[in-house]
Each structure stands twice: as structure tokens, then as C-alpha cells.
Coordinates of C-alpha atoms in Angstrom, one line a residue:
X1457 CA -10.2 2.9 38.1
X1458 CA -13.9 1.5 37.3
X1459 CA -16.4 4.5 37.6
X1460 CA -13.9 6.9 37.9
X1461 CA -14.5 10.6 38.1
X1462 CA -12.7 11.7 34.1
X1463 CA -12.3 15.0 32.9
X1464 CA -12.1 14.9 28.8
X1465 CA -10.5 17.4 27.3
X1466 CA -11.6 18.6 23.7
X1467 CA -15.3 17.0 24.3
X1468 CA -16.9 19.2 22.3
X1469 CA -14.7 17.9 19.0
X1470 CA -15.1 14.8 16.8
X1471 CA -13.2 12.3 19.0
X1472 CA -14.1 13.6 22.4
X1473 CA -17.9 13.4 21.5
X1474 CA -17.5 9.8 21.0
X1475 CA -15.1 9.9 24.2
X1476 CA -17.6 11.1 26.8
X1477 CA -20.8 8.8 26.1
X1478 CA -17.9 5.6 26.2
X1479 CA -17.1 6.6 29.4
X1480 CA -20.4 7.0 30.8
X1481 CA -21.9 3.6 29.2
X1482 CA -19.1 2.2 31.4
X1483 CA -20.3 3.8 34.7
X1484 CA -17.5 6.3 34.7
X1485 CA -18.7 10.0 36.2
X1486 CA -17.4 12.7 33.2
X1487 CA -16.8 16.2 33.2
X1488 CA -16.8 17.5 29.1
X1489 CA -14.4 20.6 28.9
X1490 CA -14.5 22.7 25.6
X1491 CA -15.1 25.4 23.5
X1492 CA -18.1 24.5 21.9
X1493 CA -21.0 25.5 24.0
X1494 CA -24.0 23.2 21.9
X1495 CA -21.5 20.6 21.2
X1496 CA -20.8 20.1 25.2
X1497 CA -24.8 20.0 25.8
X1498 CA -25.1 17.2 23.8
X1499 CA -22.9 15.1 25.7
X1500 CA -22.7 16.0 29.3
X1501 CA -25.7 17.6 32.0
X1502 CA -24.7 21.9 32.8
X1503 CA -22.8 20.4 36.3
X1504 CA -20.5 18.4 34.1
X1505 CA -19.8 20.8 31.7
X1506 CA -17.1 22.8 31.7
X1507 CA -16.7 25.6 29.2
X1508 CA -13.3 26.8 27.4
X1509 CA -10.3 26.2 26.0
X1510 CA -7.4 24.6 28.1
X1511 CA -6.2 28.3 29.8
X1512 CA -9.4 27.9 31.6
X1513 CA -8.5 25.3 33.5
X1514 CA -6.2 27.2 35.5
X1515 CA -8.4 28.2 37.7
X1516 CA -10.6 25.1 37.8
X1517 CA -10.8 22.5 40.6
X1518 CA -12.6 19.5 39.8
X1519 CA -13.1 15.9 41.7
X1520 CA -12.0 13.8 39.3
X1521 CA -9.2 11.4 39.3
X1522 CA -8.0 11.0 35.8
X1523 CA -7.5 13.2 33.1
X1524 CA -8.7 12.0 28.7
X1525 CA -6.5 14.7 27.3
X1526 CA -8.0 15.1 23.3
X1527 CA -8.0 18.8 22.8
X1528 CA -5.8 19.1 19.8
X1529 CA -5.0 21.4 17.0
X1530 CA -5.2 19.1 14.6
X1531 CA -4.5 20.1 10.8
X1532 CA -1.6 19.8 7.9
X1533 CA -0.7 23.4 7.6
X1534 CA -0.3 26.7 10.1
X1535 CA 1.9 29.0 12.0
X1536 CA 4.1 26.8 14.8
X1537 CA 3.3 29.4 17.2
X1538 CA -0.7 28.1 16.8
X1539 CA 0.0 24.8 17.1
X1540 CA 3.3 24.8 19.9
X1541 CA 0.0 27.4 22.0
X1542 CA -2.9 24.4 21.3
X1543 CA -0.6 21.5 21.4
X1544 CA 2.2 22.2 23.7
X1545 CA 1.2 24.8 26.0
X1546 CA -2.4 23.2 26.1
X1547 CA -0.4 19.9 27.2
X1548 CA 1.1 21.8 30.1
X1549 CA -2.0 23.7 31.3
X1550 CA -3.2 19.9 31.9
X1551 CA -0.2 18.5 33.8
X1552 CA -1.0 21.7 35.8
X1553 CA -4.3 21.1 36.2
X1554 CA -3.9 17.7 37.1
X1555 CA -0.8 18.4 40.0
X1556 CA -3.2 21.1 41.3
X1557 CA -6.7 18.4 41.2
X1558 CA -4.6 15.3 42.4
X1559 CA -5.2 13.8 39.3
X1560 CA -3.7 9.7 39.0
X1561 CA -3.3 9.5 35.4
X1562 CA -3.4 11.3 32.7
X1563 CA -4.0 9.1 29.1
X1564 CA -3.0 11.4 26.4
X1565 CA -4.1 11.1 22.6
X1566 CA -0.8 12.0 20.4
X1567 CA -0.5 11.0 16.7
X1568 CA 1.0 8.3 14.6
X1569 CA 1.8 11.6 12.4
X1570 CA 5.2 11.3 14.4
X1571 CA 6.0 8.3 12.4
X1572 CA 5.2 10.2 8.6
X1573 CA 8.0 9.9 5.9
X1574 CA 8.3 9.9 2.4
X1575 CA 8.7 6.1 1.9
X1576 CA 6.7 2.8 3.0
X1577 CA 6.6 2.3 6.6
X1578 CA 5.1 -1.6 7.3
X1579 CA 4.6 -2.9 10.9
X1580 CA 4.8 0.5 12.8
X1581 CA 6.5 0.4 16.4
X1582 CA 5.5 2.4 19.1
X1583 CA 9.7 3.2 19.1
X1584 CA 10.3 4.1 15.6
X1585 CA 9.8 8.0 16.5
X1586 CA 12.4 10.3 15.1
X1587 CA 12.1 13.1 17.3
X1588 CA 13.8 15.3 14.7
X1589 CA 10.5 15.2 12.7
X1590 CA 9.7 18.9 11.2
X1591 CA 7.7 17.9 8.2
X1592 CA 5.2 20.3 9.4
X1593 CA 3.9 21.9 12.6
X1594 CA 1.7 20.1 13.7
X1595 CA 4.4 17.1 13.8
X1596 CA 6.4 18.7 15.8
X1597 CA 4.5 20.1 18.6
X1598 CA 2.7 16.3 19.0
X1599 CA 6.2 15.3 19.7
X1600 CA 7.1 18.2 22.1
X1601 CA 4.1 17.4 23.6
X1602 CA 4.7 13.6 24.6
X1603 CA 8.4 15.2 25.9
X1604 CA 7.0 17.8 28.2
X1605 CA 4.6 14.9 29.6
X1606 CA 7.6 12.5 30.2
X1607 CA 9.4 15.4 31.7
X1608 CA 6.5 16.1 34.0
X1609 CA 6.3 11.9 35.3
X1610 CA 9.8 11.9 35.9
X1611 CA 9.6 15.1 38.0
X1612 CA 6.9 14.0 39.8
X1613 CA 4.3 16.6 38.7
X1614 CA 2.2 13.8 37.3
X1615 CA 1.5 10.4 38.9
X1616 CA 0.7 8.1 36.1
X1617 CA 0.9 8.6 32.1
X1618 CA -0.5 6.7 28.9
X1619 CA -0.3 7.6 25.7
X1620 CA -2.0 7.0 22.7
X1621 CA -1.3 7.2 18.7
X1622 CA -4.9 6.6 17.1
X1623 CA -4.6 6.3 13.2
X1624 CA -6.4 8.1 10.9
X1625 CA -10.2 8.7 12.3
X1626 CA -13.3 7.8 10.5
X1627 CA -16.9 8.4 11.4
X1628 CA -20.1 10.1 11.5
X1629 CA -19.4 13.8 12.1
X1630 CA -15.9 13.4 11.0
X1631 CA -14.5 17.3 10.2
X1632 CA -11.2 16.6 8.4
X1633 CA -10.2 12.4 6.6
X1634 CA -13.4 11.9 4.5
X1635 CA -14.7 15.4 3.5
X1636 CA -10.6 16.4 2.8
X1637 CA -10.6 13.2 0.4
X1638 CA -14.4 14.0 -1.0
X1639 CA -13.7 17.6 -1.5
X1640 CA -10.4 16.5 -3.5
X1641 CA -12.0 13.9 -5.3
X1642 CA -15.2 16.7 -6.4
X1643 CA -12.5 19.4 -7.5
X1644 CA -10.1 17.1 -9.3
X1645 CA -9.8 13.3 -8.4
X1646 CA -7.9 11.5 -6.5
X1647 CA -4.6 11.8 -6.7
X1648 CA -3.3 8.2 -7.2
X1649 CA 0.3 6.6 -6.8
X1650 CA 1.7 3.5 -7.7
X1651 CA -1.5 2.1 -9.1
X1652 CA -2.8 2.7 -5.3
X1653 CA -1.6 -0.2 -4.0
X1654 CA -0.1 1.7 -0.7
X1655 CA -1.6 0.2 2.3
X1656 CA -3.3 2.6 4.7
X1657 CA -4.5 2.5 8.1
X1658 CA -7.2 4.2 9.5
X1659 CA -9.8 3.6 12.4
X1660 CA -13.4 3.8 13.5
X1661 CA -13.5 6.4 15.8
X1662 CA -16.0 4.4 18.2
X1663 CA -12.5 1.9 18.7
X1664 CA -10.5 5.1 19.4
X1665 CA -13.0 5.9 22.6
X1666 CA -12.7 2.3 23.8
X1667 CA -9.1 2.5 23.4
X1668 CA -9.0 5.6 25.3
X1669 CA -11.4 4.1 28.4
X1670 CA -9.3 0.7 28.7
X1671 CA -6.3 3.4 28.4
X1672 CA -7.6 4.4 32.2
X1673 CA -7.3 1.3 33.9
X1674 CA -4.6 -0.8 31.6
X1675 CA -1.4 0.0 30.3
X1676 CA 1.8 0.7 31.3
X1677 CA 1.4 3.7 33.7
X1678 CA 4.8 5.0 33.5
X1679 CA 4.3 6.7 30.0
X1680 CA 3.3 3.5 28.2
X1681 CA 3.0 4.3 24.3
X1682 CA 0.2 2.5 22.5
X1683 CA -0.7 2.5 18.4
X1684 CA -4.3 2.2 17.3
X1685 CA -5.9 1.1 14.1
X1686 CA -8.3 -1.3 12.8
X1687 CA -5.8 -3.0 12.0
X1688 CA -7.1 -3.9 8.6
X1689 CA -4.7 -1.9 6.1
X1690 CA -6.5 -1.9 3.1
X1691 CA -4.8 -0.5 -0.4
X1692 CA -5.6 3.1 -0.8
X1693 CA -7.3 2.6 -4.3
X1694 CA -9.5 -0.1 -2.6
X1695 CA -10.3 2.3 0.8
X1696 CA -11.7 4.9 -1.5
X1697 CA -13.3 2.9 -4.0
X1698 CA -15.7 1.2 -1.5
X1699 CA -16.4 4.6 0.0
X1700 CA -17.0 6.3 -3.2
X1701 CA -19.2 3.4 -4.4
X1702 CA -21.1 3.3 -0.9
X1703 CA -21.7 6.6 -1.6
X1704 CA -22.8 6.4 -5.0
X1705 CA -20.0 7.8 -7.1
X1706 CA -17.8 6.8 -9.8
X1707 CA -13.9 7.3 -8.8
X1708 CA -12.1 9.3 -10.3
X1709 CA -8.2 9.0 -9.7
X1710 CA -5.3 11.1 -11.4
X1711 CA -2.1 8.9 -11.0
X1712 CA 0.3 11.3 -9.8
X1713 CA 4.5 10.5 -9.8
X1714 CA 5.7 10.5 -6.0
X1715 CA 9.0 12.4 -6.4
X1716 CA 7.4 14.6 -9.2
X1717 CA 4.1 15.8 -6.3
X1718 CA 6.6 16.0 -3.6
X1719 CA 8.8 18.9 -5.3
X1720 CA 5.5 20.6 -6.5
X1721 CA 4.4 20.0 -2.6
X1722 CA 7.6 21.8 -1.5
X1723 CA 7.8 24.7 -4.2
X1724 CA 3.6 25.4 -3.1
X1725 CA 4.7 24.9 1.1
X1726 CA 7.6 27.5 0.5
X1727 CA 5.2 29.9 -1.3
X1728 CA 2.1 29.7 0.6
X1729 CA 4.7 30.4 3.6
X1730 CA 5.8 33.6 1.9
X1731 CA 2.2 34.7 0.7
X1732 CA 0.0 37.1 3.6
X1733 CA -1.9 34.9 5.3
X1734 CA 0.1 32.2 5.1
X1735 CA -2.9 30.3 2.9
X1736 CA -2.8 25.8 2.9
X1737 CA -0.8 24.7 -0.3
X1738 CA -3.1 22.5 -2.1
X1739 CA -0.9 20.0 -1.4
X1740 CA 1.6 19.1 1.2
X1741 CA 4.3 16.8 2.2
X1742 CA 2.8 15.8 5.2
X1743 CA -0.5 14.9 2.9
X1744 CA 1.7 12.9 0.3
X1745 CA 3.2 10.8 3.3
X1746 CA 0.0 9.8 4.2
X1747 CA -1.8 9.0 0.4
X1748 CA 1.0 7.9 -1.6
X1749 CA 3.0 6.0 0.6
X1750 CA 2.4 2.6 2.4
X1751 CA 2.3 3.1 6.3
X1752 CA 0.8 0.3 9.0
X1753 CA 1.2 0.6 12.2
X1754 CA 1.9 -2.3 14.8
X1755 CA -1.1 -2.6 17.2
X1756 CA 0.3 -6.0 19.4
X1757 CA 1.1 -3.8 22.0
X1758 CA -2.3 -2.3 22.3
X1759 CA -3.9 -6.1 22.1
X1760 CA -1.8 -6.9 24.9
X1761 CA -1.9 -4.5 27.0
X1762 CA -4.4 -2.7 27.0
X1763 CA -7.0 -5.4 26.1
X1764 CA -7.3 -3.5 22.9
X1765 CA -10.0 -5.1 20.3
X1766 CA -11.6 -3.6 17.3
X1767 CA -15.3 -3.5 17.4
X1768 CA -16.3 -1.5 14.7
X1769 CA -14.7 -3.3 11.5
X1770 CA -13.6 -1.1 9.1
X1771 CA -16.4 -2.0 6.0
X1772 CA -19.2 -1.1 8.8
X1773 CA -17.7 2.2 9.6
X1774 CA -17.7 3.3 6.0
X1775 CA -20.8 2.6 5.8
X1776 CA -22.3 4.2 8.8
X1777 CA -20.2 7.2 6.9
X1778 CA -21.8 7.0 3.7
X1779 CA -25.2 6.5 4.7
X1780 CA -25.0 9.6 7.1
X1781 CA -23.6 11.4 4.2
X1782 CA -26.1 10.2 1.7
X1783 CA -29.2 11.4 4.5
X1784 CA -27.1 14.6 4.6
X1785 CA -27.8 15.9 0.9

């Protein structure tokens, strides 16, 4: 599918503005949907845009042969009803869109969230989902959301289906990972388990988009699951040590107990549920699986398959981060 005709789906958020420019440095024609009406200019000429969320393509008919689905609602805490609306009736106004356009494939960006737990996790397979999952919402609809796209291949309503589980983003412009770990770090520090040795994973964002446009033309087309990382799980005292010290900051970590934060993280979930509003605990379960526990995922398949290779190493994309940062004050 070289030069393809793509429609990307959340372009006007972090990951899909690093989506569409991939594409087109690889000779692929891109149409940018989304919400945001500068953030689309940036990235794609007025016939290429195409403005909304996901109900607007209901009505759309585009050229275009495959389908980069990243529009997400993407956060540790909310109502189901917001996310299962963003994440699993979005999911289905694309299948629709793409039975109505014709569309081959569709490569879809899910979450290695589907994997979280409260204990270490080494070696991640694509296969070690339990879809019983409810640690939170957003959780749950990413995995509702890969089950209405299998439903849809093996009716037919879709012709081809990839889907990716990219691990913790990092990069310039990034809204959530390194500002929700700065803003932590500024109010209280760190929290810090086990000394910090916990490996984590996360990702350049630039090898997401390069995942995502071999994703088009490799991989198993019959709803192929593919993990993405670095793949160079550093421990979490390390990761934000070298961040903080690109950045010019001493750290400041408060070791925490893990069973100790998790019942505090449970008692806040259960009464920021029953408070108007429904406000974010400080802290949450899904948070603590992520920080204080080990979890790697197993990228071979991605190597393999889709001719995965990192090419933004992980030391250079902190410090793209911190030296945007530091220009940012």
C-alpha cells in the first residue's frame, strides 16, 4: 500500500500530529480528521482536512484506502459512558466509515493499559490480555474496542485489521506522561517504590508514527496484535532522574509502600466517585500499576513483522523533551 490514500483519525492530538507528517515523508496522500481546527492546519492543506469528531464521519466520503485510527479518550479517571462514547462508539463510527469508503485496512492504536496489574509483568505478550480488566474506564472500553473490531473482520464489515499497543508516549508536545510526572514531582515528589528499581517502558512518539505507517503495509492483516516500546526498560528511579537532571532539577522522591498507596488509591477512587463531579483521586490504581510496578512489554513480534525498529533511542527523546521544556519557561 506505498503512497496510499490514509485517513488519520485524532490528527489534531499529540500522536496523530506526529502521524500525519510520517505518512506524508513516505509519499502517502493524508487526509487529518479532528477537532482541533489550528492543530489540523498545521499538519495537513484545507482539501485534506477534515474537521470533527468521529460522528462526523458519518456523512463523509473520502478516497482513501486505509484508515490510522488514533482518536482516543485517553485519561486515568472519568465517567464509562465518556470513554465507551470516544472509545467504543468512536471505533464503530470508523468500521462504518470504512464499509461505506471501501476502506482495505484499518490499523488501529489500542493500549498496553489492557495488560495493567498490581504486580510485575516482565516480557509482555501480545496474548496476556485479561479481558475481564475493569481497573478503570478507560481499560475497559480499549478492550471493547479491539472486540467490536474483530467482530466487524469476521463479519465482513471490514477487510483487513492491525492493531497496535504503543507504550507509554514521550515527546515534544506531549499533554499527559511528562507534565503528569513534573506536576507530581513540583507539588510533592515522586512517589517512589521499592527503591525504584521497577522497570518501565515507554516510547518516543516519532517510533509510534513509524510503527503505525509500516502498520499499513506489514503485519498480519487478519487483526494481527503488535506491542511497541523502545524497548529499553530503564528503572523508574533512573527514567526520572535523567529527565529531572536534563531539565535542571534536583529529584525529589517520597518512597511510598505499594499495598499501603493502593488502599489509599481505592478509599480516594470510591470517594471522588461519590463526590459531584466525579473529581480525579490524586491517585489511582491504574497510576500505581504503571509507577510502582515493573511492566515490559515483548516487542519480537513487532521486529518481525512489521519491520519494527526504534529510531529515536530513548536518552535522545528525553532530551528533545527537556530542552523544549527548558526553551518553554
Amino acid at each position: 500500500m506505498s503512497g496510499a490514500r490514509v485517513l488519520v483519525t485524532g490528527a489534531s492530538g499529540f500522536l496523530g500530529g506526529y502521524v500525519v507528517p510520517e505518512l506524508q515523508r513516505h509519499g502517502h496522500e493524508v487526509y487529518a480528521a479532528g477537532r482541533d481546527a489550528d492543530a489540523l492546519a498545521r499538519v495537513a492543506d484545507p482539501e485534506h482536512r477534515v474537521r470533527g469528531d468521529l460522528e462526523a464521519l458519518g456523512s463523509r466520503e473520502l478516497p482513501v484506502e486505509a484508515v490510522i485510527h488514533c482518536a482516543a479518550l485517553s485519561t486515568p479517571w472519568g465517567p464509562w459512558n465518556d470513554f465507551r462514547a470516544a472509545n467504543v462508539d468512536g471505533t464503530a463510527r470508523v468500521v462504518d466509515f470504512a464499509r461505506r469508503n471501501g476502506v482495505r485496512r484499518i490499523v488501529h492504536v489500542s493500549s498496553p493499559s489492557v495488560y495493567a496489574a498490581a504486580r510485575d509483568r516482565i516480557g509482555i505478550r501480545e496474548s496476556e490480555v485479561d479481558p475481564r480488566n475493569r481497573l478503570n474506564g478507560y481499560i475497559r472500553s480499549k478492550i471493547a474496542a479491539e472486540q467490536l473490531l474483530r467482530r466487524a473482520l469476521d463479519a465482513g464489515d471490514i477487510e483487513e485489521l492491525v492493531i497496535v499497543r504503543p507504550r507509554g508516549l514521550i515527546g515534544i508536545g506531549d499533554p499527559s506522561l511528562v507534565p503528569r510526572l513534573l506536576a507530581v514531582h513540583e507539588r510533592i515528589g515522586v512517589p517512589l517504590f521499592g527503591g525504584g528499581d521497577n522497570l518501565i517502558d515507554v516510547t518516543a512518539v516519532e517510533n509510534v508514527a513509524s510503527a503505525l505507517r509500516l502498520a499499513l503495509t506489514h503485519g498480519d492483516p487478519a487483526g494481527g496484535v503488535y506491542n511497541i516500546s523502545n524497548g529499553e526498560p530503564r528503572p523508574f528511579r533512573e527514567l526520572l532522574s535523567t529527565l529531572l537532571g536534563l531539565l535542571g532539577e534536583q529529584p525529589r522522591f517520597r518512597p511510598l509502600n505499594r499495598r499501603t498507596a493502593w488502599a489509599i488509591a481505592a478509599v480516594l477512587e470510591g470517594a471522588c466517585s461519590a463526590l459531584p463531579g466525579r473529581p480525579e483521586p490524586p491517585l489511582t490504581r491504574y497510576t500505581l500499576s504503571t509507577i510502582a510496578y515493573s511492566q515490559t512489554l515483548d516487542i519480537s513480534r513487532a521486529v518481525a513483522e512489521l519491520r519494527y525498529r526504534p529510531e529515536v533511542s530513548l536518552d535522545d527523546a528525553l532530551a528533545r523533551v527537556a530542552s523544549h521544556l527548558r526553551a518553554s519557561v
